[in-house]
Amino acid sequence: HMNKAMILAAGRGERMRPLTDHTPKPLLAVGGQPLIVWHLKALSAAGFTEITINTAHLADQLHQALGDGQRWGLSIRFSDEPPGALETAGGIATARPWGQQTNEPFLVVNGDVFTDWDFAQAPSLAQAMVDEKQLACLMLVPNPSHHPKGDFQLMGDLAASTDSGEGPDAPPSLQRLARVTEPTSGREGYTYSGIGLFHPALFAQTPPGQRAALAPLLFKAAEQQQLCGLVHHGQWTDVGTPARLADLDQALRSQRD
């Protein structure tokens, strides 16, 4: 069973200043608890047990706030990066969240998104990925106003995911993804949500301890027809600015009242 996840928490949060001058972005609170704690509780509820968190900016605060994860039934391991951090692929390759399991996909979640996507869907998606030899499976969302073109377009169902039956418990069908290009092919683009399943092989050529961006690896996987995904139409916010943080906080509090 898939039980490993990584939360990306190393970013500086430039657009969130001055809030992030003294608090790492994932520890900013919405609806009464830090962004990253929403993730930890949801991952624990979905059966994940081993969580890797990469840190750079104000790392000590994350260590102190989260500890070893036991209060959520989790085992948390930190991967501390140098100032300026290693970007996403570098951070993942350095942290090696897959542990000894080099053939099993793991989940990656951006520490600064908020979502109601059910992480319990991840194991069935991981199985479909392995069956179809996919390097990554991305959760996509309808394009937010600050990213109107999107990143990827849906190119049709993967074979393995179409014969899995119907009904409420059937896993959602995975689609092949292609990069949104100019001019677009007329297919709608969607935005990468910051939530994805990745196979360790995606990072085989990424040396630990060096800066490396994730996008080029995803684009290459797409060219090799080894990138798939699905669209989440539920709640999702990229908490990128103080205004979006305040809006989300207000929305969560009104849901609770």
Coordinates of C-alpha atoms in Angstrom, one line a residue, residues 9-256:
A9 CA 7.8 23.6 2.3
A10 CA 11.2 25.1 1.3
G11 CA 10.0 28.2 -0.6
R12 CA 10.7 31.8 0.5
G13 CA 7.1 33.0 -0.1
E14 CA 8.3 36.3 -1.7
R15 CA 4.8 37.3 -2.8
M16 CA 3.5 36.7 0.7
R17 CA 5.8 39.3 2.4
P18 CA 5.7 40.7 5.0
L19 CA 3.8 37.7 6.4
T20 CA 6.6 35.4 5.5
D21 CA 9.4 37.5 6.9
H22 CA 8.9 35.8 10.3
T23 CA 6.8 32.8 9.4
P24 CA 7.4 30.1 6.8
K25 CA 4.5 30.1 4.3
P26 CA 3.2 26.6 5.1
L27 CA 2.7 27.7 8.8
L28 CA 0.4 30.6 7.9
A29 CA -3.0 29.8 9.3
V30 CA -6.3 29.5 7.5
G31 CA -9.5 28.4 9.2
G32 CA -7.7 28.2 12.6
Q33 CA -4.8 26.0 11.7
P34 CA -1.6 26.2 9.6
L35 CA -1.9 25.3 5.9
I36 CA 0.5 22.4 6.3
V37 CA -1.5 20.9 9.2
W38 CA -4.5 20.6 7.0
H39 CA -2.4 18.5 4.7
L40 CA -0.9 16.4 7.5
K41 CA -4.4 15.6 9.0
A42 CA -5.8 14.7 5.5
L43 CA -2.8 12.5 4.7
S44 CA -3.1 10.7 8.0
A45 CA -6.8 10.1 7.5
A46 CA -6.1 8.7 4.0
G47 CA -3.6 6.1 5.4
F48 CA -0.3 7.8 4.7
T49 CA 2.3 7.2 7.4
E50 CA 5.7 8.4 6.2
I51 CA 5.9 12.1 5.4
T52 CA 9.0 13.9 4.1
I53 CA 9.1 17.7 4.4
N54 CA 11.7 19.8 2.7
T55 CA 12.6 23.1 4.3
A56 CA 14.9 26.1 3.8
H57 CA 13.4 29.4 4.8
L58 CA 12.9 29.5 8.6
A59 CA 13.3 25.7 8.8
D60 CA 13.6 25.7 12.6
Q61 CA 10.0 27.0 13.0
L62 CA 8.7 24.0 10.9
H63 CA 10.7 21.6 13.0
Q64 CA 9.4 23.0 16.2
A65 CA 5.8 23.3 15.0
L66 CA 5.5 19.8 13.6
G67 CA 8.0 17.7 15.5
D68 CA 8.1 14.0 14.6
G69 CA 4.5 14.0 13.5
Q70 CA 3.3 11.5 16.1
R71 CA 0.4 13.6 17.2
W72 CA -1.2 13.0 13.7
G73 CA -0.1 9.3 13.6
L74 CA 2.6 10.2 11.2
S75 CA 6.4 9.8 11.0
I76 CA 7.8 13.1 9.7
R77 CA 11.3 13.3 8.3
F78 CA 12.8 16.7 7.4
S79 CA 15.1 17.4 4.4
D80 CA 16.8 20.7 5.2
E81 CA 18.1 22.6 2.1
P82 CA 20.6 25.4 1.9
P83 CA 19.4 29.0 1.8
G84 CA 17.8 29.7 -1.5
A85 CA 16.6 26.1 -1.7
L86 CA 17.0 23.6 -4.5
E87 CA 13.7 24.1 -6.5
T88 CA 11.2 21.3 -6.8
A89 CA 13.0 18.5 -8.6
G90 CA 16.2 19.2 -6.8
G91 CA 14.4 19.2 -3.5
I92 CA 12.7 15.9 -4.3
A93 CA 15.9 14.2 -5.6
T94 CA 17.8 15.3 -2.5
A95 CA 15.1 14.2 0.0
R96 CA 14.5 10.8 -1.7
P97 CA 11.0 10.4 -0.2
W98 CA 10.6 7.0 -1.8
G99 CA 13.0 5.5 0.7
Q100 CA 14.0 2.0 -0.3
Q101 CA 10.9 1.5 -2.5
T102 CA 12.4 2.5 -5.9
N103 CA 9.5 1.0 -7.9
E104 CA 6.6 2.6 -6.0
P105 CA 5.2 6.0 -6.7
F106 CA 4.9 8.6 -3.9
L107 CA 2.7 11.6 -3.4
V108 CA 3.9 15.2 -3.6
V109 CA 1.9 18.1 -2.2
N110 CA 2.8 21.8 -2.3
G111 CA 2.8 23.1 1.2
D112 CA 1.1 26.3 0.0
V113 CA -2.0 25.0 -1.7
F114 CA -5.3 24.3 0.0
T115 CA -7.5 21.5 -1.4
D116 CA -10.3 19.1 -0.6
W117 CA -9.0 16.5 -3.0
D118 CA -9.2 13.1 -1.3
F119 CA -5.7 11.7 -0.8
A120 CA -7.2 8.3 -0.3
Q121 CA -7.6 8.1 -4.1
A122 CA -3.9 8.1 -4.6
P123 CA -3.2 4.4 -4.2
S124 CA -5.5 3.3 -7.0
L125 CA -4.0 6.0 -9.2
A126 CA -0.5 4.9 -8.3
Q127 CA -1.5 1.3 -9.4
A128 CA -2.8 2.5 -12.7
M129 CA 0.4 4.5 -13.2
V130 CA 2.6 1.5 -12.6
D131 CA 0.5 -0.7 -14.9
E132 CA 0.8 1.9 -17.7
K133 CA 4.5 2.7 -17.0
Q134 CA 3.8 6.3 -16.3
L135 CA 6.4 8.5 -14.7
A136 CA 4.0 11.0 -13.1
C137 CA 0.3 11.5 -12.6
L138 CA -0.7 15.1 -12.0
M139 CA -3.8 16.5 -10.3
L140 CA -5.0 19.4 -12.6
V141 CA -7.5 22.1 -11.8
P142 CA -9.5 24.6 -14.0
N143 CA -7.2 27.5 -14.7
P144 CA -7.3 30.2 -12.0
S145 CA -7.5 33.9 -13.1
H146 CA -3.8 34.4 -12.4
H147 CA -2.8 31.5 -14.8
P148 CA -5.4 31.7 -17.7
K149 CA -3.6 29.4 -20.2
G150 CA -2.8 26.5 -18.0
D151 CA 0.0 24.0 -18.2
F152 CA -1.3 20.8 -19.7
Q153 CA -4.1 19.5 -21.9
L154 CA -5.9 16.2 -21.8
M155 CA -5.2 13.9 -24.7
G156 CA -7.5 10.9 -24.1
D157 CA -7.8 8.0 -21.7
L158 CA -5.0 5.7 -20.7
A159 CA -5.8 2.1 -21.6
A160 CA -5.6 0.6 -18.1
S161 CA -7.9 3.1 -16.5
T162 CA -10.9 2.6 -18.9
D163 CA -11.7 -1.1 -18.1
S164 CA -11.9 -0.6 -14.3
G165 CA -15.7 -0.6 -14.2
E166 CA -18.3 2.0 -13.5
G167 CA -20.1 3.2 -10.4
P168 CA -19.2 5.5 -7.5
D169 CA -16.2 3.4 -6.4
A170 CA -14.6 3.1 -9.8
P171 CA -11.3 5.0 -9.9
P172 CA -11.4 8.2 -12.0
S173 CA -10.1 7.6 -15.5
L174 CA -6.6 8.8 -16.1
Q175 CA -5.8 10.9 -19.2
R176 CA -2.6 11.3 -21.1
L177 CA -1.2 14.8 -20.7
A178 CA 0.5 17.0 -23.2
R179 CA 2.1 20.4 -22.7
V180 CA 0.0 23.5 -23.5
T181 CA 1.8 25.1 -26.5
E182 CA 1.4 28.2 -28.6
P183 CA -0.8 28.3 -30.5
T184 CA -3.0 25.9 -28.7
S185 CA -4.6 22.9 -30.4
G186 CA -8.1 24.0 -29.4
R187 CA -8.0 21.6 -26.4
E188 CA -8.6 23.3 -23.1
G189 CA -5.6 23.8 -20.9
Y190 CA -5.6 23.0 -17.2
T191 CA -3.3 24.1 -14.4
Y192 CA -1.0 21.8 -12.4
S193 CA -2.4 21.9 -8.8
G194 CA 0.9 21.2 -7.0
I195 CA -0.4 17.7 -6.1
G196 CA 1.0 14.8 -8.0
L197 CA 2.1 11.2 -7.9
F198 CA 5.7 10.6 -9.0
H199 CA 7.7 7.5 -9.9
P200 CA 11.3 7.6 -8.5
A201 CA 12.5 7.0 -12.1
L202 CA 11.4 10.5 -13.0
F203 CA 14.3 11.8 -10.9
A204 CA 16.9 9.2 -12.0
Q205 CA 19.0 11.9 -13.8
T206 CA 18.6 14.6 -11.1
P207 CA 21.6 14.8 -8.9
P208 CA 20.9 15.3 -5.1
G209 CA 22.0 18.6 -3.7
Q210 CA 21.7 20.6 -6.9
R211 CA 19.1 23.1 -8.0
A212 CA 16.7 21.6 -10.6
A213 CA 13.2 22.6 -11.7
L214 CA 10.4 20.1 -12.1
A215 CA 8.7 21.5 -15.2
P216 CA 11.4 20.3 -17.7
L217 CA 11.1 16.7 -16.3
L218 CA 7.3 16.8 -16.7
F219 CA 7.5 18.1 -20.3
K220 CA 10.0 15.4 -21.2
A221 CA 7.8 12.7 -19.6
A222 CA 4.8 14.1 -21.7
E223 CA 6.8 13.8 -24.9
Q224 CA 7.5 10.2 -24.0
Q225 CA 3.8 9.6 -23.3
Q226 CA 4.6 8.9 -19.7
L227 CA 2.7 11.7 -18.1
C228 CA -0.9 11.3 -17.1
G229 CA -3.4 13.1 -14.9
L230 CA -7.0 14.0 -14.0
V231 CA -8.9 17.1 -13.2
H232 CA -10.1 18.0 -9.8
H233 CA -13.2 20.3 -9.8
G234 CA -13.5 20.7 -6.1
Q235 CA -11.9 23.2 -3.7
W236 CA -8.4 24.3 -4.6
T237 CA -6.5 27.5 -3.8
D238 CA -2.9 28.4 -4.5
V239 CA -2.4 30.5 -1.4
G240 CA 0.1 32.8 -3.2
T241 CA -0.7 36.3 -1.9
P242 CA -1.9 37.8 1.4
A243 CA -5.3 38.6 -0.2
R244 CA -5.8 35.0 -1.3
L245 CA -4.9 33.8 2.2
A246 CA -7.4 36.2 3.8
D247 CA -10.2 35.2 1.3
L248 CA -9.6 31.5 2.0
D249 CA -9.5 32.0 5.8
Q250 CA -12.8 33.8 5.6
A251 CA -14.4 31.1 3.5
L252 CA -13.2 28.3 5.8
R253 CA -14.5 30.2 8.9
S254 CA -17.9 30.8 7.3
Q255 CA -18.1 27.1 6.3
R256 CA -17.5 26.2 10.0

